[in-house]
Amino acid sequence: MLKHIIVVYYSWSGNTAKAAREIAAQAHVSPIELTVADDTFSADMYATATIAQHQIETDTLPQLTNVMPSVSPDDIVLVGGPVWHHSVATPVRQFLRQIAGFKGIVAPFYTHTGTPGTYEAEQVKSGLAVDRQTTTPQILQWLKTVAA
């Protein structure tokens, strides 16, 4: 049976959205954006990191405001988000919590401005770190690796 690829992402600044669109285009699917209430995070990167750290410490992850796709064990779910405080962004954590019993493949891709920290250690498969130098052939190679 053919695997169905689902690209799901959260983007605070637009960088992850750009990466998600490119990955989805190479996988020939439409990306699905994870959304939260407009007043959940600050427009300031450092304030947002503080908010997210508090959400993690108090286990009060933000609620997602859009309908999530249903997933089957034959799916490959590519989950993207920014690295916040060397870790997985809280909207992505909420999505991963929602699919906790999922038996298919979950692989991360992430955007960062310095170091991804423990981002991949908190995931299931090897991820794709996306920065300004990431090329389409690198994305295609990662997709082949994930689908293998």
Coordinates of N, CA, C and O in Angstrom, one line a residue:
M1 N 0.9 -1.2 0.0 CA 0.0 0.0 0.0 C 0.9 1.2 0.0 O 1.9 1.3 0.7
L2 N 0.5 2.2 -0.8 CA 1.3 3.5 -0.8 C 1.1 4.3 0.5 O 0.0 4.3 1.0
K3 N 2.2 4.9 0.9 CA 2.1 5.8 2.0 C 1.5 7.1 1.6 O 1.8 7.6 0.6
H4 N 0.7 7.7 2.5 CA 0.2 9.0 2.3 C 0.9 10.0 3.2 O 1.1 9.7 4.4
I5 N 1.5 11.0 2.6 CA 2.2 12.0 3.3 C 1.3 13.2 3.7 O 0.6 13.7 2.9
I6 N 1.4 13.5 5.0 CA 0.7 14.7 5.6 C 1.8 15.6 6.1 O 2.6 15.2 6.9
V7 N 1.7 16.9 5.6 CA 2.6 17.9 6.1 C 1.9 18.9 7.0 O 0.9 19.5 6.6
V8 N 2.2 18.9 8.3 CA 1.6 19.7 9.3 C 2.7 20.6 9.9 O 3.8 20.2 10.2
Y9 N 2.3 21.9 10.1 CA 3.3 22.8 10.6 C 2.7 23.9 11.5 O 1.6 24.3 11.3
Y10 N 3.6 24.5 12.3 CA 3.3 25.7 13.0 C 4.4 26.7 12.7 O 5.5 26.4 12.7
S11 N 4.0 27.9 12.3 CA 5.0 29.0 12.0 C 4.7 30.2 12.7 O 3.6 30.8 12.6
W12 N 5.6 30.7 13.5 CA 5.5 31.9 14.3 C 5.8 33.1 13.4 O 5.2 34.2 13.5
S13 N 6.9 33.0 12.7 CA 7.5 34.2 11.9 C 7.3 34.1 10.4 O 7.6 35.0 9.7
G14 N 6.9 32.9 10.0 CA 6.8 32.7 8.5 C 7.9 31.8 7.9 O 7.8 31.3 6.8
N15 N 9.0 31.6 8.7 CA 10.1 30.8 8.2 C 9.7 29.3 8.0 O 10.0 28.7 7.0
T16 N 9.0 28.8 9.1 CA 8.6 27.4 9.0 C 7.5 27.2 7.9 O 7.5 26.2 7.2
A17 N 6.7 28.2 7.7 CA 5.6 28.1 6.7 C 6.3 28.0 5.3 O 5.9 27.2 4.5
K18 N 7.3 28.8 5.1 CA 8.0 28.7 3.8 C 8.6 27.3 3.6 O 8.5 26.7 2.5
A19 N 9.3 26.8 4.7 CA 9.8 25.4 4.6 C 8.7 24.4 4.3 O 8.9 23.5 3.5
A20 N 7.6 24.5 5.0 CA 6.5 23.6 4.9 C 6.0 23.6 3.5 O 5.6 22.5 2.9
R21 N 5.8 24.7 2.9 CA 5.3 24.8 1.5 C 6.3 24.1 0.6 O 5.8 23.4 -0.4
E22 N 7.6 24.3 0.7 CA 8.5 23.7 -0.1 C 8.5 22.1 0.0 O 8.5 21.4 -0.9
I23 N 8.5 21.7 1.3 CA 8.4 20.2 1.5 C 7.1 19.6 1.0 O 7.2 18.6 0.3
A24 N 6.0 20.3 1.2 CA 4.7 19.8 0.7 C 4.7 19.8 -0.8 O 4.2 18.9 -1.4
A25 N 5.3 20.8 -1.5 CA 5.4 20.8 -2.9 C 6.2 19.6 -3.5 O 5.8 19.0 -4.4
Q26 N 7.3 19.3 -2.8 CA 8.1 18.2 -3.2 C 7.4 16.9 -3.0 O 7.6 15.9 -3.7
A27 N 6.5 16.8 -2.0 CA 5.8 15.6 -1.7 C 4.4 15.6 -2.4 O 3.7 14.6 -2.3
H28 N 4.1 16.6 -3.1 CA 2.9 16.7 -3.9 C 1.6 16.7 -3.1 O 0.7 16.0 -3.4
V29 N 1.7 17.4 -2.0 CA 0.5 17.5 -1.1 C 0.3 18.9 -0.6 O 1.2 19.8 -0.9
S30 N -0.8 19.2 0.0 CA -1.0 20.6 0.6 C -0.7 20.6 2.0 O -1.1 19.7 2.8
P31 N 0.1 21.6 2.5 CA 0.4 21.6 3.9 C -0.7 22.0 4.8 O -1.6 22.7 4.3
I32 N -0.7 21.6 6.0 CA -1.8 22.0 7.0 C -1.1 22.8 8.1 O -0.2 22.3 8.8
E33 N -1.6 24.0 8.3 CA -1.0 24.9 9.3 C -1.7 24.6 10.6 O -2.9 24.6 10.7
L34 N -0.9 24.5 11.7 CA -1.4 24.5 13.1 C -1.7 25.9 13.5 O -0.8 26.7 13.4
T35 N -2.9 26.2 14.0 CA -3.1 27.6 14.4 C -3.6 27.6 15.9 O -4.1 26.6 16.4
V36 N -3.3 28.7 16.5 CA -3.7 29.0 17.9 C -4.4 30.3 17.9 O -4.3 31.1 17.0
A37 N -5.0 30.6 19.0 CA -5.7 31.9 19.2 C -4.7 33.1 19.0 O -3.5 32.9 19.4
D38 N -5.1 34.1 18.4 CA -4.2 35.3 18.0 C -3.5 35.8 19.2 O -2.4 36.3 19.1
D39 N -4.1 35.8 20.4 CA -3.5 36.4 21.6 C -2.6 35.4 22.4 O -2.2 35.7 23.5
T40 N -2.3 34.2 21.8 CA -1.6 33.2 22.6 C -0.1 33.6 22.8 O 0.5 33.4 23.8
F41 N 0.5 34.2 21.7 CA 1.9 34.5 21.8 C 2.1 36.0 21.5 O 1.3 36.7 20.9
S42 N 3.3 36.5 21.9 CA 3.7 37.9 21.7 C 4.3 38.0 20.3 O 4.7 37.1 19.7
A43 N 4.3 39.3 19.8 CA 5.0 39.6 18.6 C 6.5 39.6 18.8 O 7.3 39.6 17.8
D44 N 6.9 39.6 20.0 CA 8.4 39.6 20.4 C 8.9 38.2 20.6 O 8.3 37.4 21.3
M45 N 9.9 37.9 19.9 CA 10.5 36.5 20.0 C 10.9 36.1 21.4 O 10.6 35.0 21.8
Y46 N 11.5 37.0 22.1 CA 11.9 36.6 23.5 C 10.7 36.4 24.4 O 10.7 35.5 25.3
A47 N 9.7 37.3 24.3 CA 8.5 37.1 25.1 C 7.8 35.9 24.8 O 7.3 35.2 25.7
T48 N 7.8 35.5 23.5 CA 7.1 34.3 23.1 C 7.9 33.1 23.7 O 7.3 32.1 24.1
A49 N 9.2 33.1 23.7 CA 10.0 32.0 24.3 C 9.7 31.9 25.7 O 9.5 30.7 26.2
T50 N 9.5 33.0 26.4 CA 9.1 32.9 27.9 C 7.7 32.3 28.1 O 7.5 31.5 28.9
I51 N 6.8 32.8 27.2 CA 5.4 32.2 27.3 C 5.5 30.7 27.1 O 4.8 29.9 27.8
A52 N 6.2 30.3 26.0 CA 6.3 28.9 25.7 C 6.9 28.1 26.8 O 6.4 27.0 27.2
Q53 N 7.9 28.6 27.4 CA 8.6 27.9 28.5 C 7.6 27.7 29.7 O 7.6 26.6 30.3
H54 N 6.8 28.7 30.0 CA 5.8 28.7 31.0 C 4.8 27.6 30.7 O 4.4 26.8 31.6
Q55 N 4.4 27.6 29.4 CA 3.4 26.6 29.0 C 3.9 25.1 29.2 O 3.2 24.3 29.6
I56 N 5.2 24.9 28.9 CA 5.8 23.6 29.1 C 5.9 23.3 30.6 O 5.5 22.2 31.0
E57 N 6.4 24.2 31.4 CA 6.6 24.0 32.8 C 5.3 23.7 33.5 O 5.2 22.9 34.5
T58 N 4.2 24.3 33.1 CA 2.9 24.2 33.7 C 2.0 23.2 33.0 O 0.8 23.0 33.4
D59 N 2.5 22.6 31.9 CA 1.7 21.7 31.1 C 0.4 22.3 30.7 O -0.7 21.6 30.7
T60 N 0.4 23.5 30.2 CA -0.7 24.2 29.7 C -0.5 24.6 28.2 O -0.4 25.8 27.9
L61 N -0.4 23.6 27.4 CA -0.1 23.8 26.0 C -1.3 24.5 25.4 O -2.4 24.3 25.8
P62 N -1.0 25.4 24.4 CA -2.1 26.1 23.7 C -3.0 25.2 22.9 O -2.6 24.2 22.4
Q63 N -4.3 25.5 22.9 CA -5.2 24.8 22.1 C -5.1 25.1 20.7 O -4.9 26.3 20.3
L64 N -5.2 24.1 19.8 CA -5.2 24.4 18.4 C -6.6 24.8 17.9 O -7.6 24.2 18.4
T65 N -6.6 25.8 17.1 CA -7.9 26.3 16.7 C -8.4 25.8 15.4 O -9.5 26.2 15.0
N66 N -7.7 24.9 14.7 CA -8.2 24.4 13.5 C -8.4 22.9 13.6 O -7.9 22.3 14.5
V67 N -9.1 22.3 12.7 CA -9.4 20.9 12.7 C -8.2 20.2 12.1 O -7.6 20.5 11.1
M68 N -7.8 19.2 12.9 CA -6.6 18.4 12.5 C -7.0 17.2 11.6 O -8.1 16.7 11.7
P69 N -6.0 16.8 10.7 CA -6.4 15.7 9.8 C -6.4 14.4 10.6 O -5.8 14.2 11.6
S70 N -7.2 13.5 10.0 CA -7.2 12.2 10.6 C -6.0 11.4 10.0 O -5.7 11.7 8.9
V71 N -5.4 10.6 10.8 CA -4.2 9.9 10.4 C -4.5 8.4 10.5 O -5.2 7.9 11.4
S72 N -3.8 7.6 9.6 CA -3.9 6.2 9.6 C -2.5 5.6 9.7 O -1.5 6.3 9.4
P73 N -2.4 4.4 10.2 CA -1.1 3.8 10.3 C -0.2 3.8 9.0 O 1.0 3.7 9.1
D74 N -0.9 3.9 7.9 CA -0.1 4.0 6.6 C 0.4 5.3 6.3 O 1.0 5.5 5.2
D75 N 0.1 6.3 7.1 CA 0.5 7.7 6.8 C 1.9 8.0 7.3 O 2.4 7.4 8.2
I76 N 2.5 8.9 6.6 CA 3.8 9.5 7.1 C 3.4 11.0 7.4 O 3.0 11.7 6.6
V77 N 3.6 11.4 8.7 CA 3.2 12.7 9.1 C 4.5 13.5 9.3 O 5.4 13.1 10.2
L78 N 4.7 14.5 8.5 CA 5.9 15.4 8.6 C 5.4 16.6 9.4 O 4.5 17.3 9.0
V79 N 6.0 16.8 10.6 CA 5.6 17.8 11.5 C 6.7 18.9 11.6 O 7.8 18.6 12.0
G80 N 6.3 20.1 11.3 CA 7.3 21.2 11.3 C 7.0 22.3 12.3 O 5.8 22.6 12.6
G81 N 8.0 22.9 12.8 CA 7.8 24.0 13.7 C 9.2 24.7 14.0 O 10.2 24.2 13.7
P82 N 9.1 25.9 14.6 CA 10.3 26.5 15.0 C 10.9 25.9 16.3 O 10.2 25.3 17.1
V83 N 12.2 26.1 16.5 CA 12.8 25.7 17.7 C 12.7 26.9 18.7 O 13.0 28.0 18.4
W84 N 12.1 26.6 19.8 CA 11.9 27.6 20.9 C 12.6 27.2 22.1 O 12.4 26.1 22.6
H85 N 13.5 28.0 22.6 CA 14.3 27.7 23.8 C 14.9 26.3 23.7 O 14.8 25.5 24.6
H86 N 15.5 26.0 22.5 CA 16.2 24.7 22.2 C 15.2 23.5 22.3 O 15.7 22.4 22.5
S87 N 14.0 23.8 22.0 CA 13.0 22.7 22.1 C 11.9 22.8 21.1 O 11.8 23.8 20.3
V88 N 10.9 21.9 21.2 CA 9.8 21.9 20.3 C 8.8 23.0 20.6 O 8.4 23.1 21.8
A89 N 8.3 23.8 19.7 CA 7.3 24.8 19.9 C 6.1 24.2 20.5 O 5.7 23.1 20.1
T90 N 5.4 24.9 21.4 CA 4.3 24.4 22.1 C 3.1 24.0 21.2 O 2.4 23.0 21.5
P91 N 2.8 24.7 20.2 CA 1.7 24.3 19.3 C 2.0 22.9 18.7 O 1.1 22.1 18.5
V92 N 3.3 22.7 18.3 CA 3.7 21.4 17.7 C 3.5 20.3 18.8 O 3.1 19.2 18.6
R93 N 4.0 20.6 20.1 CA 3.8 19.7 21.2 C 2.3 19.3 21.3 O 2.0 18.1 21.6
Q94 N 1.4 20.3 21.2 CA 0.0 20.0 21.4 C -0.5 19.0 20.3 O -1.2 18.1 20.5
F95 N 0.0 19.3 19.0 CA -0.4 18.4 17.9 C 0.1 17.0 18.2 O -0.6 16.0 18.0
L96 N 1.4 16.9 18.6 CA 2.0 15.6 18.9 C 1.3 14.9 20.0 O 1.1 13.6 20.0
R97 N 0.8 15.6 21.0 CA 0.0 15.0 22.1 C -1.3 14.5 21.5 O -1.8 13.4 21.9
Q98 N -1.9 15.2 20.6 CA -3.2 14.7 20.0 C -3.1 13.5 19.2 O -4.0 12.7 19.1
I99 N -1.9 13.2 18.6 CA -1.7 12.0 17.8 C -0.8 11.0 18.6 O -0.2 10.1 17.9
A100 N -0.8 11.1 19.9 CA 0.1 10.2 20.7 C 0.0 8.7 20.4 O 1.0 8.0 20.5
G101 N -1.2 8.2 20.1 CA -1.3 6.8 19.8 C -1.1 6.4 18.4 O -1.2 5.3 18.0
F102 N -0.7 7.4 17.6 CA -0.5 7.1 16.1 C 0.6 6.1 15.9 O 1.7 6.2 16.5
K103 N 0.3 5.1 15.1 CA 1.3 4.0 14.8 C 2.1 4.1 13.6 O 2.9 3.3 13.2
G104 N 1.9 5.2 12.8 CA 2.6 5.4 11.6 C 3.9 6.1 11.8 O 4.4 6.2 12.9
I105 N 4.5 6.7 10.8 CA 5.7 7.4 10.8 C 5.5 8.9 11.1 O 4.7 9.5 10.4
V106 N 6.2 9.4 12.1 CA 6.2 10.9 12.4 C 7.7 11.3 12.2 O 8.6 10.8 12.9
A107 N 7.9 12.3 11.4 CA 9.3 12.9 11.2 C 9.2 14.4 11.3 O 8.3 15.0 10.7
P108 N 10.1 15.0 12.0 CA 10.1 16.4 12.2 C 10.9 17.2 11.1 O 11.9 16.6 10.6
F109 N 10.5 18.4 10.9 CA 11.4 19.4 10.2 C 11.3 20.6 11.0 O 10.2 20.9 11.7
Y110 N 12.3 21.4 11.1 CA 12.3 22.5 12.0 C 13.2 23.7 11.5 O 14.1 23.4 10.8
T111 N 12.8 24.9 11.9 CA 13.6 26.0 11.6 C 14.2 26.6 12.9 O 13.6 26.4 14.0
H112 N 15.4 27.1 12.8 CA 16.0 27.7 14.0 C 17.0 28.8 13.6 O 17.3 28.9 12.4
T113 N 17.4 29.6 14.6 CA 18.3 30.7 14.3 C 19.6 30.4 14.9 O 20.5 31.3 14.9
G114 N 19.8 29.3 15.5 CA 21.1 29.0 16.1 C 21.4 27.6 16.3 O 22.0 26.9 15.5
T115 N 20.8 27.0 17.4 CA 21.0 25.6 17.6 C 19.7 24.9 17.9 O 18.8 25.5 18.5
P116 N 19.4 23.7 17.3 CA 18.2 23.1 17.5 C 18.0 22.5 18.9 O 17.0 22.0 19.3
G117 N 19.1 22.5 19.7 CA 19.0 21.9 21.1 C 18.6 20.5 21.1 O 19.1 19.6 20.4
T118 N 17.5 20.2 21.9 CA 17.0 18.8 22.0 C 15.8 18.5 21.1 O 15.1 17.6 21.3
Y119 N 15.6 19.4 20.1 CA 14.4 19.2 19.2 C 14.3 17.8 18.7 O 13.3 17.2 18.8
E120 N 15.4 17.3 18.1 CA 15.3 16.0 17.5 C 15.2 14.9 18.5 O 14.5 13.8 18.3
A121 N 15.8 15.1 19.7 CA 15.7 14.1 20.7 C 14.3 13.9 21.2 O 14.0 12.8 21.8
E122 N 13.5 14.9 21.0 CA 12.1 14.8 21.5 C 11.2 14.2 20.4 O 9.9 14.2 20.6
Q123 N 11.7 13.8 19.3 CA 10.9 13.4 18.1 C 11.2 11.9 17.9 O 12.0 11.2 18.6
V124 N 10.5 11.3 16.9 CA 10.6 9.9 16.7 C 11.6 9.5 15.6 O 12.4 8.6 15.7
K125 N 11.7 10.3 14.5 CA 12.6 10.0 13.4 C 13.6 11.2 13.3 O 13.4 12.2 13.8
S126 N 14.7 10.9 12.5 CA 15.6 12.0 12.2 C 14.9 13.1 11.4 O 14.1 12.8 10.5
G127 N 15.2 14.3 11.8 CA 14.5 15.5 11.2 C 15.3 16.2 10.2 O 16.5 15.8 9.9
L128 N 14.7 17.2 9.7 CA 15.4 18.1 8.7 C 15.5 19.5 9.3 O 14.5 20.1 9.5
A129 N 16.7 19.9 9.5 CA 16.9 21.3 10.0 C 16.9 22.2 8.7 O 17.7 22.0 7.8
V130 N 16.1 23.1 8.7 CA 15.9 24.0 7.6 C 16.5 25.4 7.9 O 16.1 26.0 8.9
D131 N 17.4 25.9 7.1 CA 17.9 27.2 7.2 C 17.9 27.8 5.8 O 17.5 27.2 4.8
R132 N 18.5 29.0 5.7 CA 18.6 29.7 4.4 C 19.4 28.9 3.3 O 19.2 29.2 2.1
Q133 N 20.2 28.0 3.7 CA 21.0 27.3 2.8 C 20.4 25.9 2.4 O 21.0 25.2 1.6
T134 N 19.3 25.6 2.9 CA 18.6 24.3 2.6 C 18.2 24.3 1.2 O 17.5 25.2 0.7
T135 N 18.5 23.2 0.4 CA 18.2 23.1 -1.0 C 17.1 22.1 -1.2 O 16.8 21.2 -0.4
T136 N 16.5 22.2 -2.4 CA 15.4 21.3 -2.8 C 16.0 19.9 -2.9 O 15.3 18.9 -2.4
P137 N 17.2 19.6 -3.4 CA 17.7 18.2 -3.3 C 17.8 17.7 -1.9 O 17.6 16.5 -1.7
Q138 N 18.2 18.5 -1.0 CA 18.3 18.1 0.4 C 16.9 17.7 0.9 O 16.8 16.7 1.7
I139 N 15.9 18.5 0.6 CA 14.5 18.1 1.0 C 14.1 16.8 0.4 O 13.5 16.0 1.1
L140 N 14.4 16.6 -0.9 CA 14.0 15.4 -1.6 C 14.7 14.2 -1.0 O 14.1 13.1 -0.8
Q141 N 16.0 14.3 -0.6 CA 16.7 13.2 0.0 C 16.1 12.9 1.4 O 16.0 11.7 1.7
W142 N 15.7 13.9 2.1 CA 15.1 13.7 3.4 C 13.8 12.9 3.3 O 13.5 12.0 4.0
L143 N 13.0 13.4 2.3 CA 11.7 12.7 2.1 C 11.9 11.2 1.7 O 11.1 10.4 2.2
K144 N 12.9 10.9 0.9 CA 13.2 9.5 0.6 C 13.6 8.7 1.8 O 13.2 7.6 2.0
T145 N 14.4 9.3 2.7 CA 14.8 8.7 3.9 C 13.7 8.4 4.9 O 13.6 7.3 5.4
V146 N 12.8 9.4 5.0 CA 11.6 9.2 5.9 C 10.7 8.2 5.4 O 10.1 7.4 6.1
A147 N 10.5 8.1 4.1 CA 9.5 7.2 3.5 C 10.1 5.7 3.4 O 9.4 4.8 3.1
A148 N 11.4 5.6 3.6 CA 12.0 4.2 3.5 C 11.6 3.3 4.6 O 11.3 3.7 5.7

